XYZ file of C-alpha atoms in Angstrom:
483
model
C 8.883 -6.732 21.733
C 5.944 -8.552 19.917
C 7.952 -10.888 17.588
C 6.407 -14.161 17.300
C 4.213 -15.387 15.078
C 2.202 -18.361 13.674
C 0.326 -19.654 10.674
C -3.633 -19.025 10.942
C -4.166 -23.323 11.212
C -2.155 -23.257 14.790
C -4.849 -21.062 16.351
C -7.401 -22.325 15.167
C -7.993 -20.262 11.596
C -9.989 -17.898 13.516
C -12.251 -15.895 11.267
C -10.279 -12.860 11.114
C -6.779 -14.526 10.725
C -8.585 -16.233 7.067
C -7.153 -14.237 3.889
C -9.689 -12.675 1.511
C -9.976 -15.521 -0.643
C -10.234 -17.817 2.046
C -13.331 -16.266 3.483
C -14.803 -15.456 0.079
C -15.245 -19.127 -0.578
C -16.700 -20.160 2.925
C -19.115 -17.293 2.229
C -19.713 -18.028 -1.168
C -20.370 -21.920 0.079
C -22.610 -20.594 2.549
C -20.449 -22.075 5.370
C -20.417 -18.645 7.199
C -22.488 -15.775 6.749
C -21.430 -11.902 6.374
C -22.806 -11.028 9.515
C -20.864 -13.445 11.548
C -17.583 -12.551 9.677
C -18.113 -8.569 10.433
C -19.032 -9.399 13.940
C -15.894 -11.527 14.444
C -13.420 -8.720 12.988
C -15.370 -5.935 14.904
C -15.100 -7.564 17.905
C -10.914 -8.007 16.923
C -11.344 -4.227 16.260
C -12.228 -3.686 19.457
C -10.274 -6.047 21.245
C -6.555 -4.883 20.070
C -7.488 -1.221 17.926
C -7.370 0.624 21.436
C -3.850 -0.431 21.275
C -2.849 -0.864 17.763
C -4.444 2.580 16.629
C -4.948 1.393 13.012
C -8.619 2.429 12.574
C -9.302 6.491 12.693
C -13.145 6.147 12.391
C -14.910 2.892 12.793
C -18.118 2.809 10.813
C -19.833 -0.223 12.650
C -23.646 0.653 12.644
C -22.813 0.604 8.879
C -20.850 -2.365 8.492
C -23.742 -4.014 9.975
C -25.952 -2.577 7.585
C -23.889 -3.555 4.652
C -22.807 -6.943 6.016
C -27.076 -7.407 6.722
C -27.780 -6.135 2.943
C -25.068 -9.064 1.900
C -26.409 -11.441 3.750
C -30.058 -11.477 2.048
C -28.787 -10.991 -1.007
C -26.749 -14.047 -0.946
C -29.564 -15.925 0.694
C -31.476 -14.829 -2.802
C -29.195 -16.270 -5.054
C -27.647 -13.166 -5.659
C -23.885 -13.070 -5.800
C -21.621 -9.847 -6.864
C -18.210 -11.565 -6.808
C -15.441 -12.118 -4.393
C -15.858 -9.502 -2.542
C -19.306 -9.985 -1.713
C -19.533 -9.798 2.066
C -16.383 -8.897 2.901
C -15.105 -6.451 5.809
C -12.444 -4.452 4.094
C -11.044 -0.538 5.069
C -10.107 2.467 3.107
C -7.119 4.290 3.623
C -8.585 8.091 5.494
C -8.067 9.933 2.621
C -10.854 8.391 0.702
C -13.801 9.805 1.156
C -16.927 8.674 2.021
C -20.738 9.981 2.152
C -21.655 8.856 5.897
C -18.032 9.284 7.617
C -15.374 11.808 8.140
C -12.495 12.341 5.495
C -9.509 13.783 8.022
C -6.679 12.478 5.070
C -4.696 12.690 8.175
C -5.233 16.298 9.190
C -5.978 17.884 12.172
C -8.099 20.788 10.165
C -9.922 18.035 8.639
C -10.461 16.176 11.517
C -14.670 15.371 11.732
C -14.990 17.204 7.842
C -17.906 14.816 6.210
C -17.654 15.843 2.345
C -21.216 14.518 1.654
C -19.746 11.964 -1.336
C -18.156 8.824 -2.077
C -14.619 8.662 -4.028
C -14.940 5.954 -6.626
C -12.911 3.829 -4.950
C -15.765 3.042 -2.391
C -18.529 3.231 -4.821
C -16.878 0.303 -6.993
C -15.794 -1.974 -3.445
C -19.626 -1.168 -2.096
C -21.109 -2.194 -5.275
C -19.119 -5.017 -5.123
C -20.699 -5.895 -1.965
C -17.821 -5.497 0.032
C -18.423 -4.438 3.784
C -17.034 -1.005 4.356
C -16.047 -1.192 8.429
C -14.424 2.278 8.265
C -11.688 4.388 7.891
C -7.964 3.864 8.790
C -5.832 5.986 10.104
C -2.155 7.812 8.047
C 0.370 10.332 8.240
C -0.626 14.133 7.413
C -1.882 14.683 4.106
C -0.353 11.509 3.096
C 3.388 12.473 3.314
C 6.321 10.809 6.020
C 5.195 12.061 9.821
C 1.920 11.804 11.352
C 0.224 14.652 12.672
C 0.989 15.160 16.530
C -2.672 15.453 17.409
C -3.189 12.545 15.160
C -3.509 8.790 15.984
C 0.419 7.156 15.077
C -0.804 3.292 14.066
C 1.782 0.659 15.826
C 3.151 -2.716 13.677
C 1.391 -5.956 15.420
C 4.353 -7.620 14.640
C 6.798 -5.528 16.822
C 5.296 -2.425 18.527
C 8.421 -0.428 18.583
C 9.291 -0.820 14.813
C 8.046 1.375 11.613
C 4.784 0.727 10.485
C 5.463 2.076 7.233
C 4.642 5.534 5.598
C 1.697 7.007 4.602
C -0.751 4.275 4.290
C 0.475 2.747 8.073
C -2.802 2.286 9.280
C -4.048 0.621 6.634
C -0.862 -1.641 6.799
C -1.654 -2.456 10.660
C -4.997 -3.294 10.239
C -4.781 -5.731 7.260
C -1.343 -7.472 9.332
C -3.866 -7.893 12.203
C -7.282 -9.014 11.197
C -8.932 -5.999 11.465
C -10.102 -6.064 8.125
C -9.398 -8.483 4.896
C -8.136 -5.810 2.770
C -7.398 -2.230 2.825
C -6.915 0.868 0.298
C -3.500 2.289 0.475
C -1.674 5.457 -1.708
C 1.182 5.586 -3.224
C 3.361 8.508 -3.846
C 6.768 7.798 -3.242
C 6.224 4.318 -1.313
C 3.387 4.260 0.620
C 1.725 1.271 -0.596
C 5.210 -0.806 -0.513
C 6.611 0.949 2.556
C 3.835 -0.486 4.971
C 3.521 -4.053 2.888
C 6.591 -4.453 3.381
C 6.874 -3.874 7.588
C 3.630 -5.269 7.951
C 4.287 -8.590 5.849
C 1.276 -7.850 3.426
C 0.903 -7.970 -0.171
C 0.444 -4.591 -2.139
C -0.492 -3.710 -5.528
C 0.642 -0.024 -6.545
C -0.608 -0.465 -9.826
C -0.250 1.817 -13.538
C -0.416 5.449 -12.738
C -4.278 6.002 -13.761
C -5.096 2.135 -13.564
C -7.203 3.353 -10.334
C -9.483 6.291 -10.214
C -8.045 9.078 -8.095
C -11.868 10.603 -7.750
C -12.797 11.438 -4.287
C -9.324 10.610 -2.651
C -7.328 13.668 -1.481
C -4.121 14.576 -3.385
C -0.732 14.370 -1.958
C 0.529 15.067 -5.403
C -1.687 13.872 -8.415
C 1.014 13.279 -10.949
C 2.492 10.675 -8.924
C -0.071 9.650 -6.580
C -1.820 6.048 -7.272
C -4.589 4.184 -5.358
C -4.214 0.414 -4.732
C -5.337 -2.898 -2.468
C -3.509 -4.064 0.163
C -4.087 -7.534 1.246
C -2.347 -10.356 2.194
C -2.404 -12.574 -0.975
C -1.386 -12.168 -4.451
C -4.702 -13.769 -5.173
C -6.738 -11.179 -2.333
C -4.901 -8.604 -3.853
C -6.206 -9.237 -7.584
C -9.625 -9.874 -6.688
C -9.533 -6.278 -4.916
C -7.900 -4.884 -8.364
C -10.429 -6.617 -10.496
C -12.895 -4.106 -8.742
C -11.516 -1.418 -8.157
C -9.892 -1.054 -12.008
C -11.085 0.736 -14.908
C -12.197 4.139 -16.475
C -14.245 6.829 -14.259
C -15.795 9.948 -16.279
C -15.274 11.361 -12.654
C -11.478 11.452 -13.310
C -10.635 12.333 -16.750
C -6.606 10.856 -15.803
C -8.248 7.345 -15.347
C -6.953 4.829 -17.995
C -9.257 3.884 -20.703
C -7.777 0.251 -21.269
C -9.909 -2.793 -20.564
C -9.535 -4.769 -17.102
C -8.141 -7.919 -17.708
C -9.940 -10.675 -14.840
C -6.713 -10.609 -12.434
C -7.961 -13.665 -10.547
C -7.836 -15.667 -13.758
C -4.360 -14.268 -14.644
C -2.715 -15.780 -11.150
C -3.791 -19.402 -12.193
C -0.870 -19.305 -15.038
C 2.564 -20.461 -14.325
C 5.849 -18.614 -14.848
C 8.019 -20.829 -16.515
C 9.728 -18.697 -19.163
C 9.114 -15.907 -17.264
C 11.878 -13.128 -17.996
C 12.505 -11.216 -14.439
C 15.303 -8.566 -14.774
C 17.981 -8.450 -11.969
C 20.681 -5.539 -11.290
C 22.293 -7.713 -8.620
C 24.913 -4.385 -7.822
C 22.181 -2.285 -7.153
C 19.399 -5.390 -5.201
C 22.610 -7.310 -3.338
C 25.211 -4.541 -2.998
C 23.403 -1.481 -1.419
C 20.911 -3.782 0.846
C 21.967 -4.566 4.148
C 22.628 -8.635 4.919
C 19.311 -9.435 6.024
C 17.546 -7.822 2.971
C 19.655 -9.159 0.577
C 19.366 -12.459 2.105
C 15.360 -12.548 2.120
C 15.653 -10.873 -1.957
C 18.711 -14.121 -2.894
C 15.708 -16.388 -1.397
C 13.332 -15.059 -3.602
C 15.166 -14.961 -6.893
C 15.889 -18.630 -5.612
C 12.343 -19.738 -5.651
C 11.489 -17.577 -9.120
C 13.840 -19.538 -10.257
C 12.634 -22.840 -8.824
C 9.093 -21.739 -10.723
C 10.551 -21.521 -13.990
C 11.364 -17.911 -14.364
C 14.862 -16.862 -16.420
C 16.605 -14.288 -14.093
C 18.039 -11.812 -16.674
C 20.956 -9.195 -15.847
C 20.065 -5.931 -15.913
C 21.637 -2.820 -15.211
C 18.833 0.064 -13.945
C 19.822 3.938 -14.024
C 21.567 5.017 -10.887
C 20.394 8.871 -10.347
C 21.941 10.559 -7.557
C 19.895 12.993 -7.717
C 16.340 11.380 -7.773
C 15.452 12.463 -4.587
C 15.836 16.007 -4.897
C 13.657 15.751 -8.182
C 10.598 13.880 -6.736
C 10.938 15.999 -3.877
C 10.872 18.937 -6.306
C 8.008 17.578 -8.085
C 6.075 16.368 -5.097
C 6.489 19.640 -3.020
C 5.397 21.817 -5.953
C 2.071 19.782 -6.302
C 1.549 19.345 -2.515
C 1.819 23.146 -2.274
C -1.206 23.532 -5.004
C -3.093 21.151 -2.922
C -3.329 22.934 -0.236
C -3.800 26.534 -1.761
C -6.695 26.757 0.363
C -5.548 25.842 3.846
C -1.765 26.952 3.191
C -0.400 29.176 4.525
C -3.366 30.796 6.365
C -3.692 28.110 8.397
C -0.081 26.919 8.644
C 0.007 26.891 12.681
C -2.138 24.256 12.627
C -0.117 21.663 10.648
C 2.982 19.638 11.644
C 6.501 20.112 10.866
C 6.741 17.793 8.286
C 3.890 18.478 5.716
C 4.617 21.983 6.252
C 8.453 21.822 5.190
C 7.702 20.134 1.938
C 4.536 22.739 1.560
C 7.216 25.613 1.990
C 9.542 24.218 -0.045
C 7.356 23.695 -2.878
C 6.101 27.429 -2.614
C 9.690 28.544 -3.247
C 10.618 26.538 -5.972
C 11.715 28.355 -8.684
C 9.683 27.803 -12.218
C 13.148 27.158 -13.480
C 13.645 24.432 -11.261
C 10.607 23.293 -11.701
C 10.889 22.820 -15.464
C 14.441 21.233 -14.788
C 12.830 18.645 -12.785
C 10.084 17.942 -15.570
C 12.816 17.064 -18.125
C 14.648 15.279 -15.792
C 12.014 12.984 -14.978
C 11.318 12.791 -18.755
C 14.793 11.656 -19.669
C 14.617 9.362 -16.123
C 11.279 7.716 -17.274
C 13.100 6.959 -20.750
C 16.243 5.379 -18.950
C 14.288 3.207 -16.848
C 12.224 1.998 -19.912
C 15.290 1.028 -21.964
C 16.939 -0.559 -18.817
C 13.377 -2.843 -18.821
C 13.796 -3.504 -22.184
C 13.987 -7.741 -22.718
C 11.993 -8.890 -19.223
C 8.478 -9.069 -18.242
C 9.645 -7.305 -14.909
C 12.248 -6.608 -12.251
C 13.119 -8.041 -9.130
C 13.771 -5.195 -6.329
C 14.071 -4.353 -2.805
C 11.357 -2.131 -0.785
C 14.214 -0.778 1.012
C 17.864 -0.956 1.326
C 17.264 -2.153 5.557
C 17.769 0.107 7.534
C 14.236 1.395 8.828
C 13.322 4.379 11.080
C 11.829 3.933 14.226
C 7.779 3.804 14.759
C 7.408 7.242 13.034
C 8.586 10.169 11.435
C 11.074 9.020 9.580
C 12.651 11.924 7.604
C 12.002 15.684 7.720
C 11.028 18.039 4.355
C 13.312 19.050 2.673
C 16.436 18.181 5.438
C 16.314 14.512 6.615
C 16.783 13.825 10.271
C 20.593 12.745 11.011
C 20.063 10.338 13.055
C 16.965 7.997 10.920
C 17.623 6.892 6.910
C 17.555 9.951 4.924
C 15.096 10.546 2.442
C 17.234 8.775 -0.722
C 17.654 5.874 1.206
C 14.324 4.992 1.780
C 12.884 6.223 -1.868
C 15.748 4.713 -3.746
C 13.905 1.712 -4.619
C 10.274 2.709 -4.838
C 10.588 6.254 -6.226
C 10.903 4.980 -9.638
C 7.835 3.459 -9.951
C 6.151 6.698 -9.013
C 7.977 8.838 -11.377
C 7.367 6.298 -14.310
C 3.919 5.124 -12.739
C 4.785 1.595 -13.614
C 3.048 -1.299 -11.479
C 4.943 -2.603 -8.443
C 3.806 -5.720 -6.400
C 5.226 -6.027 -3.373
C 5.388 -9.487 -1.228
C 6.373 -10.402 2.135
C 9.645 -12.705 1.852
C 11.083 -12.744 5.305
C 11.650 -11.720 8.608
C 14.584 -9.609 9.936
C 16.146 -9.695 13.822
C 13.234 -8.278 15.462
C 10.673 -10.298 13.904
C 9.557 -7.640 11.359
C 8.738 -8.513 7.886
C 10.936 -7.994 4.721
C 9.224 -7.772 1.236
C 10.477 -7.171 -1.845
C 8.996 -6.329 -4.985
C 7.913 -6.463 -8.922
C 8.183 -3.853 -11.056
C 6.760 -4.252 -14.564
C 5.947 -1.986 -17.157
C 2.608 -0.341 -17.940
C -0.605 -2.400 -17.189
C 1.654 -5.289 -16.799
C -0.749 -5.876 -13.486
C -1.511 -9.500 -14.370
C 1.649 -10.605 -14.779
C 2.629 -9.270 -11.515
C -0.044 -10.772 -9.939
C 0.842 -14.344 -11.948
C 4.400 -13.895 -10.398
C 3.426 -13.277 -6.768
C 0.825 -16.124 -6.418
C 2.974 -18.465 -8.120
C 5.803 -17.235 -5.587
C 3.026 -17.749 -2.702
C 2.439 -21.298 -3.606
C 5.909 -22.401 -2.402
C 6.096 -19.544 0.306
C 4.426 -19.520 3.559
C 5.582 -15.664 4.576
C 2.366 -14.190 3.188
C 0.530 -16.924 5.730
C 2.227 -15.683 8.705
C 0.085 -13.612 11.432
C 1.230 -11.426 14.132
C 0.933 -12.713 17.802
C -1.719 -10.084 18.945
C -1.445 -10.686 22.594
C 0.462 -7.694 23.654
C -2.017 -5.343 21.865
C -5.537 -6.681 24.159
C -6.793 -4.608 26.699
């Protein structure tokens, strides 16, 4: 097992083990240049990737460009923001104009689409180095395609990387980039945050343009940074935020200047606990890591408020109702006539979602109505609440359920979406942070939930929990991922 770690200062702060912000400033100061900070994570790239399997398509004759482009523009006074010059990854179902857009998909596998999704247009003009795209289960739902690369966790390489968005969870973990695009649907941001001990912002459902990034299932599917700072994680969000005429769902609301926001304090803070639901249904080493973290909200001022959220037993069978339904008009045009060439578990949820009933799926509209309206009166009083990512117990390195039946011997599907469902029904923010480590050296996060474009706050909370944490400093011991 690869279980140890250290902070970035004990080795030496090599390039790639600097957060975000970190190298931001030395670029910024002029201290290091663009070129030499996309040389030094290229070179990681290729020392461990072979290994780790995190990237699908490395872009690095265009990374150079970029990073060269950065570099002279800086030189001439000319600075873009915090993101200016810095090697950062998309999540494969974004696409871009010079590189393949697989979304995880053997029939997609090498398909160039000719355009950029939003999401890269904003980081590019940004100035952000694009060093490719990273690798993710099919079509963004729980199993990777067998033909498909299956990304390993640098911090144990038997464990889950998390689900969809794994690869961009491995690289970020491991230096391979600064920051990363994830998706959420049903987790996918918080699932790999959380093993990979990074910091992810699923934000408001339309906070993020969806333009250009292929649909799992648009109603509930939301775009977001992955990082490994509150503070990397809100300059990320401060770019890629905002109305799109591209995507008429984009939110028209103004984009508050997240970085600023994380400089406030929390005293006063109300955080809403349901400590039957976070303490009682975790297993002991979760619930340890989430009592540690209400301890040090606590410590910072905030007022830990009882709350009691809505227990549905049947949530799972809902989003799955409403997810397969959507997935299935997705992929109208590949599915069915060209079912053979997908893998088991896309395909179940595809199939199931073509025999849905209408009736059923009008049920599961008003359900999630009258859910959505439970889960804002249980949020009624507090800024946010304080949850788990998961109740423990995680499935091994991949494929951790089936569609619709979940495999008997990994968590079942309600296990693992008990917690981050809800977010993805209501499309309220979640911020998820790393706070801990479990037996086997994997990470445990936990995270915020507030309500609509309550982003800054979020972001307030985590980097004023990061100031008297060291978890989100942490790097994996890469050693048993070199050639």
């Amino acid at each position: 097992m690869n279980i140890s770690a250290k902070p970035p200062a004990a080795r030496g702060a090599a390039l790639p083990d600097l957060d975000l912000m970190e190298v931001s400033a030395m670029i910024a100061a002029r201290v290091v240049g663009p070129v030499e900070v996309t040389e030094a994570v290229l070179d990681r790239i290729e020392a461990v990737d072979g290994t780790l399997g995190s990237y699908i398509t490395v872009m690095a004759d265009h990374a150079r460009e970029r990073a060269a482009i950065a570099e002279a523009e800086i030189a001439a006074g000319l600075r873009r923001g915090p993101l200016h010059g810095v090697p950062v990854a998309v999540k494969d179902l974004c696409e871009t104009a010079s590189a393949p857009t697989s979304a995880g998909m053997q029939i997609h596998k090498g398909v160039v689409t000719g355009r950029d999704s939003t999401v890269v247009s904003r980081l590019e003009r940004a100035g952000a180095v694009l060093l490719g795209k990273l690798a993710m289960t099919e079509g963004a739902y729980s199993g990777h395609h067998p033909k498909m690369p299956t990304p390993l966790n640098p911090w144990n390489r038997e464990a889950w990387a998390g689900s969809s968005s794994s690869g961009s969870g491995a690289a970020t973990a491991a230096g391979l980039c600064y920051g990363s695009l994830g998706s959420d649907t049903g987790g996918s941001i918080r699932f790999p945050s959380s093993a990979n001990g990074l910091t992810g912002l699923k934000g408001t459902w339309g906070r993020v343009s969806r333009h250009g990034v292929f649909a799992l299932a648009d109603s509930l599917d939301h775009v977001g940074p992955m990082a490994r700072s509150a503070r990397d994680a809100a300059a990320m969000m401060g770019v890629l935020a905002g109305a799109d005429p591209m995507d008429p769902t984009a939110l028209q609301a103004p984009v508050p200047d997240y970085l600023a926001a994380c400089a406030g304090n929390i005293r006063g803070l109300r955080i809403g606990l349901d400590e039957e639901q976070v303490f009682g249904t975790t297993d002991a080493q979760t619930s340890a890591a989430l009592q540690e973290a209400v301890a040090v909200l606590r410590e910072l001022g905030a007022h830990i408020v009882p709350v009691r959220l809505p227990v549905a037993p049947e949530l799972t069978e809902q989003w799955t109702v409403l997810c397969g339904i959507e997935v299935a008009i997705a992929h109208a045009e590949t599915y069915p006539a060209r079912k053979a060439e997908y893998g088991p578990h896309l395909a179940g949820l595809i199939d199931l979602g073509l025999s849905v009933s209408g009736d059923a799926v009008g049920r599961a509209m008003q359900w999630r109505l009258v859910y959505n309206g439970a889960v804002a009166a249980a949020m009624q009083g507090v800024d946010m609440l304080v949850l788990p990512v998961t109740a423990g117990r995680l499935p091994p390195l991949d494929n951790p359920y089936g569609a619709p039946a979940a495999d008997p011997e990994n968590p079942d599907l309600g296990d693992l979406l008990k917690f981050t469902a809800p977010a993805d029904l209501t499309g309220c923010p979640s911020l998820t942070l790393p706070g801990g480590f479990d037996e086997a050296g994997v990470p445990i996060g936990f995270q915020l939930m507030g309500p609509a474009l309550s982003e800054a706050a979020l972001l307030r909370a985590g980097h004023a929990f990061q100031t008297l944490t060291d978890w989100h400093t942490r790097r994996p011991d890469l050693s048993g991922f070199t050639a």
